[in-house]
């Protein structure tokens, strides 16, 4: 067996792997809404910033 | 004694305040961004009519409450993403009572089990990132909601909740209380989950996968170096290329075979025939070449061709998922209605279950779903959904009321005359035009060209074959296949999708939303324009108001404005917006009498605003019925005024024609025949004749079916008709016409089934849109010439028997790229040209 068979086979297998990933992504509906996730992605950070602030306020009140 | 004192005081107070200068200050509501005008006297510290909370200003208590809810739940970062993102919550008292009916709720749910239920709600207010954030954090506001996910382009939120803890009614109530009222209509009834067709995406994926890999594997062949290693593995490479081309050939391209087969069956030569022929011949010859070891075949060009053509198809499909072009009465009608049983109990029943003779209860702002007879004393019915007319019509007990009207004001009772499907308005949808699924009611430009293209192509192929067969049979075979391969109208087939796709996007940017690309071709063909009157060439957002009677001084106007401020009647709102800004006064009494008018006191001054009879009752100087007459002598809508028993006069509401209407019609007149259809009486004929260019045909008193018949008659005369309408009564005409355009003040909510939706603000651009569609066709024709030139070059290679795989691999992508960039640039250029 020449190495070229091996290399080509590997490259095709990798390509098929990506292809399957694409099919799965389409099937799960990732391409149906391409706007909302881009906004959603930014929210988590904002939330974390907000939380410590409110904790501080309640602490002050307790004092 | 005390009364007199009080009166004196209030009069003094009134005079005093009037004289003193008042400072006004303008702000925006922190929640919804509405303008707030605050006033105070310089001597005072506190501003009047202000709602202050947590150092923030609000326009009303509703907005303040929403803010309170959010800040209590530690969710005030709602206001961080966008400035004033909210909407004022509206009163929904009793509106969603039908959601306690289990059978109705189960029809709305996508999924239902013991402890999990999923519902998708359409929320028109979704417009910014703050909306997404708050709607995806609903579980923090309400126990029992597990997750909620927003689909922004569709303006929908999908909520998963536990029905044992929280009911759908509570969720809807919560959404409404924070200003995100869902839009639930009969359309939602038994929809379930719609299956989305993703086959084009899969096909495109497969085509790209095959194309990319084949391209890579073909590289050694392109250089054709006589090298030991390359020769050694040639069989392996070719075998692999062949295997990779199979999915593309059999799966991705199968749409073309099906379409070609169908068109042969119906004896119509469409563009898919030469495409399918080209693909099949290419595949056959390439397989033959490989098997016989003649060469590497054309698999790279074949898969590339399939990929690019599918890409064009994908590009052409531009959907506006937040719009719906298929709306019928179901999208407007409520899903359930309150029925009064014989034992006077109330019950929510689905609209489809309404029987003749039932008694129904219609609340404020509710839509009447069936024809019936009014039982209550009086009703104010707004037919703007149906006719586009914004001013409500007053009905008395015993009058017939038609489905599609909206009750304004008090709760009314009615008795049912017809069931939903047999009502006056809904009957329109039983017309044949709504039944058949008209997919291809006209030939496209590409198809009409291919009618000539396909026979000529076959002729050339056979001529070449006939010539070479006497010289060399192998070459003859090669020439025959090469002609079909090269001439495969790849560029031809790509021209239209890319041009239309691009124009579709350009129009969408200017708020003219087309259902699909075919509409552009239809637009270019149109020669007759038919306009609806009310709501289409007139606007219900603005009214043309004039005053008739004794002149009013500033003080009187100020009083009238203040009285109107408190009223919610549409006429009051319009008049209020029309009158100049005035300082607020304190009202001592206010009463709104439905169907009559407003009775109000400011200090000792009594003001009556309303109908002629109401206002003239006990007036000191009753004016004998001198109804204000329109120019044509027909009575117009008017509001009469008496102050302190003295009759002053009235404000007359005329139809307000859209800005730039006369201009637009003047421009359109040159190229199109224009007609105006109206469901109203001929009252406005004189005004219209004055406004519109001479020769415009005006037809009045048209019922919905008559409008449809009118369009049909024009079409029978061989005209290509474009109908421009707005209300449900135009739905038949819109469906019948070649192009039906619906004008909408709010594109998210209201528009009947049509081919295109036009934002009302862009109405005056209509001639530009028509011109652009004509230019799009021109662009396509130019590019056809270009692609035919390519075909001539390619054919000259093919006919002489010199088509090498490498030449084909260069010509194909090159022609594709030039064509695509040519049509894109041209359509951009035409879009810029006003």
Tab-separated table of N, CA and C in Angstrom, chain B residues 233-292:
chain	number	residue	atom	x	y	z
B	233	UNK	N	-1.083	6.485	-10.332
B	233	UNK	CA	-2.303	6.583	-9.517
B	233	UNK	C	-3.498	7.131	-10.287
B	234	UNK	N	-3.340	7.288	-11.596
B	234	UNK	CA	-4.421	7.903	-12.364
B	234	UNK	C	-5.756	7.178	-12.188
B	235	UNK	N	-5.697	5.883	-12.261
B	235	UNK	CA	-6.931	5.090	-12.124
B	235	UNK	C	-7.605	5.333	-10.781
B	236	UNK	N	-6.798	5.370	-9.751
B	236	UNK	CA	-7.330	5.596	-8.402
B	236	UNK	C	-8.003	6.969	-8.303
B	237	UNK	N	-7.344	8.001	-8.798
B	237	UNK	CA	-7.903	9.358	-8.763
B	237	UNK	C	-9.207	9.425	-9.549
B	238	UNK	N	-9.176	8.855	-10.742
B	238	UNK	CA	-10.369	8.934	-11.578
B	238	UNK	C	-11.532	8.180	-10.954
B	239	UNK	N	-11.230	7.037	-10.392
B	239	UNK	CA	-12.283	6.247	-9.735
B	239	UNK	C	-12.923	7.041	-8.607
B	240	UNK	N	-12.050	7.694	-7.840
B	240	UNK	CA	-12.532	8.481	-6.706
B	240	UNK	C	-13.392	9.654	-7.179
B	241	UNK	N	-12.929	10.317	-8.246
B	241	UNK	CA	-13.678	11.451	-8.807
B	241	UNK	C	-15.059	10.984	-9.260
B	242	UNK	N	-15.073	9.840	-9.923
B	242	UNK	CA	-16.340	9.288	-10.394
B	242	UNK	C	-17.278	9.030	-9.214
B	243	UNK	N	-16.737	8.422	-8.172
B	243	UNK	CA	-17.554	8.093	-7.003
B	243	UNK	C	-18.102	9.366	-6.359
B	244	UNK	N	-17.234	10.397	-6.294
B	244	UNK	CA	-17.665	11.640	-5.654
B	244	UNK	C	-18.723	12.375	-6.468
B	245	UNK	N	-18.727	12.161	-7.777
B	245	UNK	CA	-19.691	12.902	-8.599
B	245	UNK	C	-21.094	12.309	-8.476
B	246	UNK	N	-21.162	11.051	-8.016
B	246	UNK	CA	-22.475	10.394	-7.969
B	246	UNK	C	-23.502	11.114	-7.098
B	247	UNK	N	-23.157	11.479	-5.843
B	247	UNK	CA	-24.182	12.144	-5.018
B	247	UNK	C	-24.653	13.457	-5.643
B	248	UNK	N	-23.701	14.194	-6.217
B	248	UNK	CA	-24.057	15.466	-6.825
B	248	UNK	C	-24.988	15.232	-8.009
B	249	UNK	N	-24.644	14.246	-8.833
B	249	UNK	CA	-25.431	13.975	-10.032
B	249	UNK	C	-26.825	13.437	-9.688
B	250	UNK	N	-26.854	12.513	-8.739
B	250	UNK	CA	-28.144	11.866	-8.478
B	250	UNK	C	-28.997	12.621	-7.458
B	251	UNK	N	-28.346	13.231	-6.471
B	251	UNK	CA	-29.157	13.890	-5.433
B	251	UNK	C	-29.306	15.394	-5.690
B	252	UNK	N	-28.183	16.109	-5.757
B	252	UNK	CA	-28.264	17.569	-5.837
B	252	UNK	C	-28.998	18.047	-7.080
B	253	UNK	N	-28.778	17.349	-8.198
B	253	UNK	CA	-29.319	17.855	-9.453
B	253	UNK	C	-30.697	17.299	-9.764
B	254	UNK	N	-31.266	16.506	-8.862
B	254	UNK	CA	-32.494	15.803	-9.264
B	254	UNK	C	-33.672	16.752	-9.502
B	255	UNK	N	-33.615	17.939	-8.900
B	255	UNK	CA	-34.681	18.911	-9.144
B	255	UNK	C	-34.792	19.265	-10.622
B	256	UNK	N	-33.659	19.314	-11.306
B	256	UNK	CA	-33.664	19.682	-12.721
B	256	UNK	C	-34.275	18.591	-13.585
B	257	UNK	N	-34.010	17.330	-13.229
B	257	UNK	CA	-34.587	16.232	-14.015
B	257	UNK	C	-36.104	16.231	-13.872
B	258	UNK	N	-36.544	16.395	-12.627
B	258	UNK	CA	-37.987	16.369	-12.371
B	258	UNK	C	-38.682	17.490	-13.142
B	259	UNK	N	-38.091	18.699	-13.050
B	259	UNK	CA	-38.684	19.850	-13.715
B	259	UNK	C	-38.668	19.680	-15.228
B	260	UNK	N	-37.570	19.131	-15.763
B	260	UNK	CA	-37.478	18.922	-17.212
B	260	UNK	C	-38.524	17.910	-17.656
B	261	UNK	N	-38.678	16.845	-16.878
B	261	UNK	CA	-39.658	15.813	-17.216
B	261	UNK	C	-41.072	16.399	-17.234
B	262	UNK	N	-41.344	17.203	-16.198
B	262	UNK	CA	-42.677	17.816	-16.111
B	262	UNK	C	-42.950	18.732	-17.291
B	263	UNK	N	-41.931	19.482	-17.668
B	263	UNK	CA	-42.170	20.462	-18.739
B	263	UNK	C	-42.323	19.763	-20.089
B	264	UNK	N	-41.638	18.632	-20.263
B	264	UNK	CA	-41.838	17.883	-21.512
B	264	UNK	C	-43.258	17.334	-21.543
B	265	UNK	N	-43.694	16.863	-20.376
B	265	UNK	CA	-45.026	16.277	-20.285
B	265	UNK	C	-46.104	17.309	-20.608
B	266	UNK	N	-45.868	18.550	-20.137
B	266	UNK	CA	-46.873	19.576	-20.403
B	266	UNK	C	-46.563	20.329	-21.693
B	267	UNK	N	-45.632	19.817	-22.489
B	267	UNK	CA	-45.259	20.382	-23.788
B	267	UNK	C	-44.872	21.861	-23.686
B	268	UNK	N	-44.074	22.158	-22.697
B	268	UNK	CA	-43.587	23.532	-22.541
B	268	UNK	C	-42.082	23.436	-22.420
B	269	UNK	N	-41.367	24.122	-23.298
B	269	UNK	CA	-39.916	23.999	-23.246
B	269	UNK	C	-39.368	24.999	-22.234
B	270	UNK	N	-39.044	24.556	-21.044
B	270	UNK	CA	-38.456	25.503	-20.098
B	270	UNK	C	-36.946	25.327	-20.050
B	271	UNK	N	-36.318	26.178	-19.282
B	271	UNK	CA	-34.856	26.225	-19.268
B	271	UNK	C	-34.256	24.955	-18.675
B	272	UNK	N	-35.031	24.244	-17.883
B	272	UNK	CA	-34.481	23.061	-17.219
B	272	UNK	C	-34.215	21.908	-18.182
B	273	UNK	N	-34.838	21.938	-19.360
B	273	UNK	CA	-34.596	20.847	-20.313
B	273	UNK	C	-33.146	20.859	-20.811
B	274	UNK	N	-32.672	22.002	-21.384
B	274	UNK	CA	-31.263	21.984	-21.795
B	274	UNK	C	-30.306	21.770	-20.628
B	275	UNK	N	-30.693	22.243	-19.432
B	275	UNK	CA	-29.813	22.033	-18.270
B	275	UNK	C	-29.710	20.546	-17.966
B	276	UNK	N	-30.870	19.909	-17.834
B	276	UNK	CA	-30.885	18.486	-17.510
B	276	UNK	C	-30.177	17.697	-18.595
B	277	UNK	N	-30.423	18.061	-19.845
B	277	UNK	CA	-29.792	17.382	-20.985
B	277	UNK	C	-28.270	17.520	-20.883
B	278	UNK	N	-27.820	18.753	-20.628
B	278	UNK	CA	-26.387	19.021	-20.499
B	278	UNK	C	-25.766	18.189	-19.396
B	279	UNK	N	-26.431	18.154	-18.245
B	279	UNK	CA	-25.885	17.431	-17.093
B	279	UNK	C	-25.788	15.933	-17.410
B	280	UNK	N	-26.861	15.403	-17.987
B	280	UNK	CA	-26.883	13.961	-18.239
B	280	UNK	C	-25.840	13.571	-19.296
B	281	UNK	N	-25.778	14.372	-20.361
B	281	UNK	CA	-24.803	14.077	-21.418
B	281	UNK	C	-23.384	14.176	-20.872
B	282	UNK	N	-23.147	15.200	-20.068
B	282	UNK	CA	-21.836	15.412	-19.469
B	282	UNK	C	-21.435	14.215	-18.629
B	283	UNK	N	-22.394	13.757	-17.822
B	283	UNK	CA	-22.115	12.626	-16.942
B	283	UNK	C	-21.855	11.368	-17.772
B	284	UNK	N	-22.694	11.165	-18.776
B	284	UNK	CA	-22.560	9.966	-19.608
B	284	UNK	C	-21.217	9.930	-20.341
B	285	UNK	N	-20.891	11.066	-20.958
B	285	UNK	CA	-19.646	11.088	-21.732
B	285	UNK	C	-18.439	10.945	-20.817
B	286	UNK	N	-18.471	11.614	-19.647
B	286	UNK	CA	-17.343	11.550	-18.730
B	286	UNK	C	-17.139	10.124	-18.242
B	287	UNK	N	-18.247	9.443	-17.921
B	287	UNK	CA	-18.148	8.066	-17.461
B	287	UNK	C	-17.540	7.201	-18.570
B	288	UNK	N	-18.006	7.423	-19.786
B	288	UNK	CA	-17.507	6.689	-20.941
B	288	UNK	C	-16.001	6.916	-21.106
B	289	UNK	N	-15.597	8.207	-20.999
B	289	UNK	CA	-14.182	8.552	-21.135
B	289	UNK	C	-13.327	7.820	-20.117
B	290	UNK	N	-13.818	7.792	-18.896
B	290	UNK	CA	-13.028	7.175	-17.834
B	290	UNK	C	-12.944	5.659	-18.044
B	291	UNK	N	-14.091	5.088	-18.357
B	291	UNK	CA	-14.131	3.635	-18.518
B	291	UNK	C	-13.240	3.209	-19.679
B	292	UNK	N	-13.313	3.952	-20.763
B	292	UNK	CA	-12.527	3.590	-21.937
B	292	UNK	C	-11.111	4.159	-21.856
